[in-house]
mmCIF file with all atom_site columns, C-alpha atoms in Angstrom:
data_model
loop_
_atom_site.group_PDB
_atom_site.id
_atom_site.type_symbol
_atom_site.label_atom_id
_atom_site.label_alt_id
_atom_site.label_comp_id
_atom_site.label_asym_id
_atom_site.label_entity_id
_atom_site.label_seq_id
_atom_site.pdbx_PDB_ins_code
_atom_site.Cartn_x
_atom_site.Cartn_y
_atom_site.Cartn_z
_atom_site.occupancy
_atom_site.B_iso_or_equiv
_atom_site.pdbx_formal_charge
_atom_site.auth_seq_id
_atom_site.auth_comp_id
_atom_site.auth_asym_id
_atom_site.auth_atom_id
_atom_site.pdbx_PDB_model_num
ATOM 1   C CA . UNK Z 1 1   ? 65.151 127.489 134.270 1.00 95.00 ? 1   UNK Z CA 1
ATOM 2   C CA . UNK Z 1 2   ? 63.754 124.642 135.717 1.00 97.00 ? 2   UNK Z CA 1
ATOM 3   C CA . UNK Z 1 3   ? 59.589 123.854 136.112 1.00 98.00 ? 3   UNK Z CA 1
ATOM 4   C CA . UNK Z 1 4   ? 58.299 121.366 138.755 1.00 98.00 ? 4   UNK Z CA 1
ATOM 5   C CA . UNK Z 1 5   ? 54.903 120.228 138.209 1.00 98.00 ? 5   UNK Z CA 1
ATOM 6   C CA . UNK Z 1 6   ? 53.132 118.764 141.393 1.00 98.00 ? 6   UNK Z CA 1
ATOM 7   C CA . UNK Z 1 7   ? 49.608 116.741 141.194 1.00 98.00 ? 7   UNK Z CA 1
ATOM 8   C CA . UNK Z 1 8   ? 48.130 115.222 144.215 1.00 98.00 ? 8   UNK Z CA 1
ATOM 9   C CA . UNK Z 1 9   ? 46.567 112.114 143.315 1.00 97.00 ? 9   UNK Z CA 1
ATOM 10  C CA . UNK Z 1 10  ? 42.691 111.904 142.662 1.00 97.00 ? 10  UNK Z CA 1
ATOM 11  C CA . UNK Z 1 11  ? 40.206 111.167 145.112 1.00 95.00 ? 11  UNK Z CA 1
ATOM 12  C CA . UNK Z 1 12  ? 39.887 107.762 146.314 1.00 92.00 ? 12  UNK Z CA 1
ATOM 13  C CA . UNK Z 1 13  ? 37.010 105.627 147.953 1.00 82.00 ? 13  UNK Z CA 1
ATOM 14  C CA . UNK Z 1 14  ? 37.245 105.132 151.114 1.00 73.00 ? 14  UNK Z CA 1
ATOM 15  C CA . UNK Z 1 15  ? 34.387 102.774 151.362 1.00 72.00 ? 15  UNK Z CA 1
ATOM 16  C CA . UNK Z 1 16  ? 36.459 100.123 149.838 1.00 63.00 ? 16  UNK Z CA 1
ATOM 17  C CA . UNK Z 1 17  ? 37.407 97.351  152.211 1.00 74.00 ? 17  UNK Z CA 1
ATOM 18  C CA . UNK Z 1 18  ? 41.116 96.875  151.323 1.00 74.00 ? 18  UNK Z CA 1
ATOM 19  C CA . UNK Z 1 19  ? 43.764 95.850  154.257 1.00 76.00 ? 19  UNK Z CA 1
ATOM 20  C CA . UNK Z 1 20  ? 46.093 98.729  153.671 1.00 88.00 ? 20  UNK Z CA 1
ATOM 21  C CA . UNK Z 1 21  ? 45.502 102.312 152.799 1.00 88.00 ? 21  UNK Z CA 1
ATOM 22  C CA . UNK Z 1 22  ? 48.304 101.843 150.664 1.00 93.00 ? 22  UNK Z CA 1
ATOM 23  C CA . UNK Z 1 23  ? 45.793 99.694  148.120 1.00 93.00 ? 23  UNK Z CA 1
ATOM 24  C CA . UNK Z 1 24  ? 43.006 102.117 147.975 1.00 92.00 ? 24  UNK Z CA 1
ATOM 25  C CA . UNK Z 1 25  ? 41.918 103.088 144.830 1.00 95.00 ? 25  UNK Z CA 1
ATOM 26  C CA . UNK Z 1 26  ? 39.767 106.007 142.835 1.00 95.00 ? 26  UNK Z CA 1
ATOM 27  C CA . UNK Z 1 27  ? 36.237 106.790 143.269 1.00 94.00 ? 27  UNK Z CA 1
ATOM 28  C CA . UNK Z 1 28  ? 34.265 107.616 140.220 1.00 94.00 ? 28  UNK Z CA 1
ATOM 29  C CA . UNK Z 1 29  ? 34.772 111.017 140.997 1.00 95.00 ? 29  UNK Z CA 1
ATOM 30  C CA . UNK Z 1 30  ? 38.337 110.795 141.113 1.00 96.00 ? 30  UNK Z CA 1
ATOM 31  C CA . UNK Z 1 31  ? 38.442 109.210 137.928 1.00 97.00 ? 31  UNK Z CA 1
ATOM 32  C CA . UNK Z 1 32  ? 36.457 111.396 136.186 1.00 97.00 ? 32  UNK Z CA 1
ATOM 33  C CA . UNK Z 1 33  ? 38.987 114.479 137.729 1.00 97.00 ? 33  UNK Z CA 1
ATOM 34  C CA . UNK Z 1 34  ? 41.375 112.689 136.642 1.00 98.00 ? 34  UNK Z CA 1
ATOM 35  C CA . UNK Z 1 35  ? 40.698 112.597 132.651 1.00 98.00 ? 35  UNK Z CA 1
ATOM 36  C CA . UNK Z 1 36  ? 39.615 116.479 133.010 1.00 98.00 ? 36  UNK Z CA 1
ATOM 37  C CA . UNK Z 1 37  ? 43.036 117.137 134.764 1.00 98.00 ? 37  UNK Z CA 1
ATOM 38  C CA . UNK Z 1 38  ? 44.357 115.182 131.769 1.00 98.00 ? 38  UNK Z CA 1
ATOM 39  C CA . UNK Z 1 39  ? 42.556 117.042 128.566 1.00 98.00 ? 39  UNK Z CA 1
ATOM 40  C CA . UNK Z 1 40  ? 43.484 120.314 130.795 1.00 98.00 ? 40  UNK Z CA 1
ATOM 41  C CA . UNK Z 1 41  ? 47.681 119.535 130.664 1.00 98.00 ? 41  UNK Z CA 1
ATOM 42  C CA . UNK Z 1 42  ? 47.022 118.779 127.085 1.00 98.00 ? 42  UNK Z CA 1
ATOM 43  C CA . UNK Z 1 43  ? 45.256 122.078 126.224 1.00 97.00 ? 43  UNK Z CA 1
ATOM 44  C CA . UNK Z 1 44  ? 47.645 123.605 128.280 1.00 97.00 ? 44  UNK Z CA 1
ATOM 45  C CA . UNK Z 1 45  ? 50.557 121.806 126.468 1.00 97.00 ? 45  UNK Z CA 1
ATOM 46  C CA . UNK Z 1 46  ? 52.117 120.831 128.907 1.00 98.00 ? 46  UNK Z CA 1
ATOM 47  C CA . UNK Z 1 47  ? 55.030 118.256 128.604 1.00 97.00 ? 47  UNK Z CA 1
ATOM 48  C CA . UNK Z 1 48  ? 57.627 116.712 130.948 1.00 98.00 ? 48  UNK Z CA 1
ATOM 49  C CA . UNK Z 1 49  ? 61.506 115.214 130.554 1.00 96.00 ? 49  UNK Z CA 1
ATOM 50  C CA . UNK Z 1 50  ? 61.016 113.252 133.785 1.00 98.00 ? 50  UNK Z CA 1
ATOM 51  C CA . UNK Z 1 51  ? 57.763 111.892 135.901 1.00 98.00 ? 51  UNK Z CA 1
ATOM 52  C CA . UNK Z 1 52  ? 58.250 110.394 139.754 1.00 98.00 ? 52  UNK Z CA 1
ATOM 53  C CA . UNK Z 1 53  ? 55.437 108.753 141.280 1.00 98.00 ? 53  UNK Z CA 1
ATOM 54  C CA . UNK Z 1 54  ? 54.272 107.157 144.410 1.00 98.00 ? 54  UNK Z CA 1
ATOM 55  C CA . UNK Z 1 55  ? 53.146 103.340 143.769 1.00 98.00 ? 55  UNK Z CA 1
ATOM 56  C CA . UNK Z 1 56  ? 49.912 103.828 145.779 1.00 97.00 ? 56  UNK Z CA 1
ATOM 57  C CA . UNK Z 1 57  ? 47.227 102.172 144.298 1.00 96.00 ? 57  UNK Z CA 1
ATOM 58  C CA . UNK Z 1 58  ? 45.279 105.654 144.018 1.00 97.00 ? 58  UNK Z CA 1
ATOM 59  C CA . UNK Z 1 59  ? 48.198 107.346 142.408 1.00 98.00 ? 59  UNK Z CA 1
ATOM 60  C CA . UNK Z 1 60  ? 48.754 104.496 139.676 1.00 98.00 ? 60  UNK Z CA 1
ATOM 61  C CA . UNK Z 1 61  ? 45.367 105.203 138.667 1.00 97.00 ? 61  UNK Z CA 1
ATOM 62  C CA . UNK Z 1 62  ? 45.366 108.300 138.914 1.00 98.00 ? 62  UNK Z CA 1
ATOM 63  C CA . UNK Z 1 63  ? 47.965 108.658 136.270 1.00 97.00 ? 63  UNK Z CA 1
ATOM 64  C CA . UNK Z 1 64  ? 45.850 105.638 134.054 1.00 97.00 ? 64  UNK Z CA 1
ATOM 65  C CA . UNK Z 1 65  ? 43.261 108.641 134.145 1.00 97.00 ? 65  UNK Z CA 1
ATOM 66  C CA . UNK Z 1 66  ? 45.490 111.530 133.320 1.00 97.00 ? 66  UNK Z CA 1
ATOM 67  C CA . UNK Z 1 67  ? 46.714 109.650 130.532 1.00 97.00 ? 67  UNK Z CA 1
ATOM 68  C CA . UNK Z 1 68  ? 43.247 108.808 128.828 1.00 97.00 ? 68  UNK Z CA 1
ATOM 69  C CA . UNK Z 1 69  ? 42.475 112.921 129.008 1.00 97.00 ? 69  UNK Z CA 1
ATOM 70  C CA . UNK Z 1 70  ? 46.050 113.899 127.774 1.00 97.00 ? 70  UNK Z CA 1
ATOM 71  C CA . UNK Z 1 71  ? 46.581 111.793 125.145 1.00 96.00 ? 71  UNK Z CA 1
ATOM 72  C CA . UNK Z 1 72  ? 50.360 110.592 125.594 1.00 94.00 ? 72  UNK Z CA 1
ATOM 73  C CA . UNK Z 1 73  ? 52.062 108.472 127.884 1.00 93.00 ? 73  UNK Z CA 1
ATOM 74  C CA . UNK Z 1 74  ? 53.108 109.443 130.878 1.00 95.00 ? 74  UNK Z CA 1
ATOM 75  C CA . UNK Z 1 75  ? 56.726 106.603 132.029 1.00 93.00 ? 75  UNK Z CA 1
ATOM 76  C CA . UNK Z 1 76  ? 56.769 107.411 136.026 1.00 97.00 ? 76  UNK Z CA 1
ATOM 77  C CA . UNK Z 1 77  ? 59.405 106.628 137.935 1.00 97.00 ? 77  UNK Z CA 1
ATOM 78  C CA . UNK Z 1 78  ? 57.859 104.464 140.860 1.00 98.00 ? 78  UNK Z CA 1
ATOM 79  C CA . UNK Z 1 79  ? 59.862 105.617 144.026 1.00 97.00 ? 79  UNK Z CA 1
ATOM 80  C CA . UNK Z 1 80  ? 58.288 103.854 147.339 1.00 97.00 ? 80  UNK Z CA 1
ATOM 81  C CA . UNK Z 1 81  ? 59.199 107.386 149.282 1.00 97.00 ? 81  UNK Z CA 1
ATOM 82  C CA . UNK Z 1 82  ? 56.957 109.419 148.053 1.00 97.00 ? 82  UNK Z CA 1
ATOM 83  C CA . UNK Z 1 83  ? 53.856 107.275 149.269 1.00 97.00 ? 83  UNK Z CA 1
ATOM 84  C CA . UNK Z 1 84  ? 52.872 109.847 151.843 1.00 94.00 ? 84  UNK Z CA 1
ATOM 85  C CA . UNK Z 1 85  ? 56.334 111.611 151.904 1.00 97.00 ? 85  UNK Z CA 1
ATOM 86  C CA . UNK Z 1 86  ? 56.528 114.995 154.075 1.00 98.00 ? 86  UNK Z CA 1
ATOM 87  C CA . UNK Z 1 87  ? 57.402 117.988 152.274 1.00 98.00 ? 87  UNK Z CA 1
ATOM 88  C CA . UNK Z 1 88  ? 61.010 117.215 153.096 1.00 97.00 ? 88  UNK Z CA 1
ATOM 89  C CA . UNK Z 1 89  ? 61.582 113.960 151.790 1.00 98.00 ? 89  UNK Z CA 1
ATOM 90  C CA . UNK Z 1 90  ? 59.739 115.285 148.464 1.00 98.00 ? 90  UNK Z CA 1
ATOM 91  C CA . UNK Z 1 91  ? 62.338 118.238 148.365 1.00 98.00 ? 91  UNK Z CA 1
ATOM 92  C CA . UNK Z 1 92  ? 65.583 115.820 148.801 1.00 97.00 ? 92  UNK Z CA 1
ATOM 93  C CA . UNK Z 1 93  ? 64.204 113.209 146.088 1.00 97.00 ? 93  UNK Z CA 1
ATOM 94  C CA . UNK Z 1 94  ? 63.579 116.905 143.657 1.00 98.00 ? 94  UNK Z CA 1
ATOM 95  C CA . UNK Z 1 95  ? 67.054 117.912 144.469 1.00 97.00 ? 95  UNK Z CA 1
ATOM 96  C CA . UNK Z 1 96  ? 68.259 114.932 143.191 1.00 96.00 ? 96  UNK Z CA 1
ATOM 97  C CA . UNK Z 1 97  ? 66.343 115.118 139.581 1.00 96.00 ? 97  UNK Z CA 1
ATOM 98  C CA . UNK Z 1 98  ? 69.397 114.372 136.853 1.00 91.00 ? 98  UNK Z CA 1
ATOM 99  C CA . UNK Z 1 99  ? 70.769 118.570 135.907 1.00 84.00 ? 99  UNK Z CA 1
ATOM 100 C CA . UNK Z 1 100 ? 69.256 117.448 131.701 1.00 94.00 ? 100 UNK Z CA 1
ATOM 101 C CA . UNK Z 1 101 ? 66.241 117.518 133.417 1.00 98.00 ? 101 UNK Z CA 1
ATOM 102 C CA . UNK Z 1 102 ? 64.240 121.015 133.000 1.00 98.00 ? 102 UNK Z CA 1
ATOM 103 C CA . UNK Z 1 103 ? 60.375 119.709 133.455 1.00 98.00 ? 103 UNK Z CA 1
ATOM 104 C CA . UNK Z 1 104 ? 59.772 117.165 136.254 1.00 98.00 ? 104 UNK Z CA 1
ATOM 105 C CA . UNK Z 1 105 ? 56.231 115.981 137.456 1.00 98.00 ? 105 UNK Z CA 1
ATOM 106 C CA . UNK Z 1 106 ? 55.584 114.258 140.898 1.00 98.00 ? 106 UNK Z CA 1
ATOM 107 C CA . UNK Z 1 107 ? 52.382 112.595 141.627 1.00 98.00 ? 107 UNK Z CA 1
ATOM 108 C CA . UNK Z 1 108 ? 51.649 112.205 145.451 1.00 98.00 ? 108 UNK Z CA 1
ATOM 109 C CA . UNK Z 1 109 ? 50.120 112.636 148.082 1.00 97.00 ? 109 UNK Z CA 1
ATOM 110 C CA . UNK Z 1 110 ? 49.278 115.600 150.771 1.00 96.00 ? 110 UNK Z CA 1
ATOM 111 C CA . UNK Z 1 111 ? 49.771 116.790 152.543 1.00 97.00 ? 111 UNK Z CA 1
ATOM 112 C CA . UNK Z 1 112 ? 53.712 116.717 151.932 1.00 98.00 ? 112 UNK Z CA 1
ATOM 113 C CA . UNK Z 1 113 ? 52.275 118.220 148.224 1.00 98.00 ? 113 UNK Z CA 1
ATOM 114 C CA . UNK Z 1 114 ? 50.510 121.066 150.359 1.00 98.00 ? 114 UNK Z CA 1
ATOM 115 C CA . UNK Z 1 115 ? 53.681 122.224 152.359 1.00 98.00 ? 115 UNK Z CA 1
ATOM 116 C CA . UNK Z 1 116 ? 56.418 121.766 149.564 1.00 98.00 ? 116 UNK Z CA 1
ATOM 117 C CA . UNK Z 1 117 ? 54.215 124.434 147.271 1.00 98.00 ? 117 UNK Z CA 1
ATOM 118 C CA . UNK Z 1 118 ? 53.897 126.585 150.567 1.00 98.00 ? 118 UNK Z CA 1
ATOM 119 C CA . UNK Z 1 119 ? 57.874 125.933 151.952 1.00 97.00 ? 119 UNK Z CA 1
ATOM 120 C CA . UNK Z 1 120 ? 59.029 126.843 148.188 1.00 98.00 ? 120 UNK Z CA 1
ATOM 121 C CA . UNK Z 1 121 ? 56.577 129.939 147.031 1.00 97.00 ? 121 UNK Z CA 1
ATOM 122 C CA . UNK Z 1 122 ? 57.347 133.502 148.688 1.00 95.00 ? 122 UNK Z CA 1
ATOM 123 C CA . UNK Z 1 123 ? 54.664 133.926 152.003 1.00 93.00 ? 123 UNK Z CA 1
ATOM 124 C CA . UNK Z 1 124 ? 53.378 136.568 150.161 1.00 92.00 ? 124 UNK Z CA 1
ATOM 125 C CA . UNK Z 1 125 ? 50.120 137.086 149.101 1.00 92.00 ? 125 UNK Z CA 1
ATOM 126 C CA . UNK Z 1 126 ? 49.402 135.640 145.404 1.00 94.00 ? 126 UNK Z CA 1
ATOM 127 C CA . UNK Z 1 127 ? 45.978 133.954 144.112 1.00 96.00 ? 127 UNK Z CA 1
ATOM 128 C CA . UNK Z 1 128 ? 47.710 130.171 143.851 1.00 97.00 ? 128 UNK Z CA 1
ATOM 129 C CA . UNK Z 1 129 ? 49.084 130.641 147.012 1.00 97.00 ? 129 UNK Z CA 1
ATOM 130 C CA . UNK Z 1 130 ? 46.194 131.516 148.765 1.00 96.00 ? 130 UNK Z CA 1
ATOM 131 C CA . UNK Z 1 131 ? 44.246 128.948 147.175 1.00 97.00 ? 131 UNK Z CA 1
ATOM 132 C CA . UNK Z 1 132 ? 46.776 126.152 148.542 1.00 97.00 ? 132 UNK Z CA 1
ATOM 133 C CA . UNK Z 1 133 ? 46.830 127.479 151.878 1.00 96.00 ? 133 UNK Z CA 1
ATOM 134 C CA . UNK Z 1 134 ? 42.847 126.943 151.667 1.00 95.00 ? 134 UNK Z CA 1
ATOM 135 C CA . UNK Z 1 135 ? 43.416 123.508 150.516 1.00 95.00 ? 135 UNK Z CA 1
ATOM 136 C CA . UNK Z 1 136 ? 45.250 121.588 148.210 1.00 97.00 ? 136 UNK Z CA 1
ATOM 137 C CA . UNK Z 1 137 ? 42.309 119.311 146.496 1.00 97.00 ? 137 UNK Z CA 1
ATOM 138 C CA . UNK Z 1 138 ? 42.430 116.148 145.144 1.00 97.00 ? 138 UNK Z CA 1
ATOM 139 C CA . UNK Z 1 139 ? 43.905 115.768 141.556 1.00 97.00 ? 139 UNK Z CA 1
ATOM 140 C CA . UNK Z 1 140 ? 44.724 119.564 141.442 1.00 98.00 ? 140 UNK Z CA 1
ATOM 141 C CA . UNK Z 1 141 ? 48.160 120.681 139.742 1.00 98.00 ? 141 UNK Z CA 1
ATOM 142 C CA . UNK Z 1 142 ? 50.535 123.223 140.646 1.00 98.00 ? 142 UNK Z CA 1
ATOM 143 C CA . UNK Z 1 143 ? 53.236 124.098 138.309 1.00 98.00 ? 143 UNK Z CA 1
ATOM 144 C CA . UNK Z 1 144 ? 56.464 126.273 139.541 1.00 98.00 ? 144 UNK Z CA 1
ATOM 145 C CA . UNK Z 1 145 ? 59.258 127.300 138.003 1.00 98.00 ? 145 UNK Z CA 1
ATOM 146 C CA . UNK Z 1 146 ? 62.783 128.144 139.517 1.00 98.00 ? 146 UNK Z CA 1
ATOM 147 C CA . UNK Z 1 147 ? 65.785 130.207 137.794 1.00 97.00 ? 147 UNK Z CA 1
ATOM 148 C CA . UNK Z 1 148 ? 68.031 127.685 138.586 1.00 96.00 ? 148 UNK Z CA 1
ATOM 149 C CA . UNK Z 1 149 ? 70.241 125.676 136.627 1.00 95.00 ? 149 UNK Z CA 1
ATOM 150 C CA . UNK Z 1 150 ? 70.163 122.661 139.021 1.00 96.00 ? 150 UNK Z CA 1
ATOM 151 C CA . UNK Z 1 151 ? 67.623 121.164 140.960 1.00 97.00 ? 151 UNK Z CA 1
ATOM 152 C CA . UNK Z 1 152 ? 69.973 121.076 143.834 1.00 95.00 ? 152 UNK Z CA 1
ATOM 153 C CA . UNK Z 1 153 ? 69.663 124.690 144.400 1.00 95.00 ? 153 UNK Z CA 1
ATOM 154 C CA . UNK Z 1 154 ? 66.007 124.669 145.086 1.00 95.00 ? 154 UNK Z CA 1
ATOM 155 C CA . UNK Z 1 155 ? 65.835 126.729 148.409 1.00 95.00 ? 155 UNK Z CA 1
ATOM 156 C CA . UNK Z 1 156 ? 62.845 128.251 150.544 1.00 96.00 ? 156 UNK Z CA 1
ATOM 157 C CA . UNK Z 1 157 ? 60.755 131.094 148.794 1.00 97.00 ? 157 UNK Z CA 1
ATOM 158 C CA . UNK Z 1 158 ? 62.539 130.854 145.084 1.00 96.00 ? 158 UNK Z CA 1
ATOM 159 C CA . UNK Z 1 159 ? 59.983 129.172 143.331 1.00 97.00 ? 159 UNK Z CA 1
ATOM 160 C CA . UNK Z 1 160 ? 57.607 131.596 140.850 1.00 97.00 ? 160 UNK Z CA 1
ATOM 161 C CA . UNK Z 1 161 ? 54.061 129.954 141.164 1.00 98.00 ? 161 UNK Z CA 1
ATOM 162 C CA . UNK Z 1 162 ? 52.473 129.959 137.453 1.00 97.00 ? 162 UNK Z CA 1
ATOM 163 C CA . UNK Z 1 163 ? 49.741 127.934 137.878 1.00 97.00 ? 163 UNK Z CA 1
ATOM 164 C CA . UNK Z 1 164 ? 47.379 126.370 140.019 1.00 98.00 ? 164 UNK Z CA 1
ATOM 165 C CA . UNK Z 1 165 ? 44.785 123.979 138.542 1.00 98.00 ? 165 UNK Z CA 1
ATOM 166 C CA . UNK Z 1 166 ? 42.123 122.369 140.800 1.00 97.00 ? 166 UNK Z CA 1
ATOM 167 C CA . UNK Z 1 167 ? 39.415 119.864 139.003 1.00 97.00 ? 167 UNK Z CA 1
ATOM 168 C CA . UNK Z 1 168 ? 36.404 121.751 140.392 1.00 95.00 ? 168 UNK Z CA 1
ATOM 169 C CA . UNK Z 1 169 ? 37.911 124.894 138.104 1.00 95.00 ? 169 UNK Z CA 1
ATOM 170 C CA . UNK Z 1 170 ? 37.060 122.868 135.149 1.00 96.00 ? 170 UNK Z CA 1
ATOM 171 C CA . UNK Z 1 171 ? 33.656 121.397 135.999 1.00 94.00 ? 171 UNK Z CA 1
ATOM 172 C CA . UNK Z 1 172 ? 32.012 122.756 138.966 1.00 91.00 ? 172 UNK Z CA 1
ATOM 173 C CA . UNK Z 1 173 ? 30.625 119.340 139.943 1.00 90.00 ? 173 UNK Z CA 1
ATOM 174 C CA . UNK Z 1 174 ? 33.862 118.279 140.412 1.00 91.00 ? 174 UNK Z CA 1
ATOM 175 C CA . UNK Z 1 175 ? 34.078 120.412 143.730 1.00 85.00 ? 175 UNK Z CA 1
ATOM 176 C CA . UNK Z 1 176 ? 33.273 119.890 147.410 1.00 79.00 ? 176 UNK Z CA 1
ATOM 177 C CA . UNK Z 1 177 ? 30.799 117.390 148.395 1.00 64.00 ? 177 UNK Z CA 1
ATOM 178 C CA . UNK Z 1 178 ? 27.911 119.001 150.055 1.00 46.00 ? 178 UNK Z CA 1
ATOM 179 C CA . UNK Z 1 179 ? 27.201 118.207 153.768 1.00 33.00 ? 179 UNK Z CA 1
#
């Protein structure tokens, strides 16, 4: 059995004059979803034997955050092709995870996050589902699992979706901006 844990990076500021949207970084807001999407994988217990991240500014501190609310350290790999990978190129760097490894996280970016859950879950209806095809918020975690003994094998529809965490499920004000 294998377990792929996605998180899309927090939200960032866009009212930050950098030259490249490459260097944005978090809001407040995103920070603060951050550490609650941290404490949450650490109530959850939730633990990983491999983590690939994009080196976006945003998603370097997004995991700075998720580390201060879980409470251990989190050793990404940094891989340049997940800065705002499709779904695709997500699913070929996955597929090449090493076999030993049974619990992988990716940190990215959507919405290549978006359509990998919705390319690897059943089009069926389920709650998680549903809730991604609504949107796939910032700093929100989706966990699926695959009976599979190699990550190779992933294929369409095989994934089991188990959870579905979005930051605005733990503190309300961490939810849409009103218009």
């Amino acid at each position: 059995m294998k377990t792929l844990t996605l998180l899309r990076h927090a939200k960032s500021g866009w009212d930050d004059t950098v030259s490249r949207d490459f260097d944005r970084p978090l809001n407040a807001k995103g920070r603060r979803a951050a550490t609650i999407i941290g404490r949450q994988m650490r109530t959850l217990s939730l633990a990983f034997d491999h983590v690939v991240a994009s080196p976006a500014v945003r998603v370097v501190e997004t995991l700075d955050e998720i580390v201060a609310g879980y409470g251990r350290t989190l050793a990404p790999d940094w891989d340049r092709r997940l800065y705002l990978a499709s779904a695709g190129t997500i699913l070929d760097l996955v597929r090449d995870l090493p076999r030993g490894v049974d619990r992988a996280l990716v940190i990215g970016h959507n919405p290549g996050l978006e359509d990998l859950v919705l390319l690897l879950t059943p089009d069926v209806t389920h709650p998680f589902r549903d809730a991604v095809e609504d949107k796939y918020p910032t700093a929100s975690l989706a966990e699926l699992q695959f009976d599979i003994d190699d990550w190779d094998d992933l294929t369409s529809g095989s994934a089991r979706f188990t959870r579905f965490v979005r930051p605005r499920d733990l503190d309300p004000t961490l939810g849409p901006d009103a218009d």
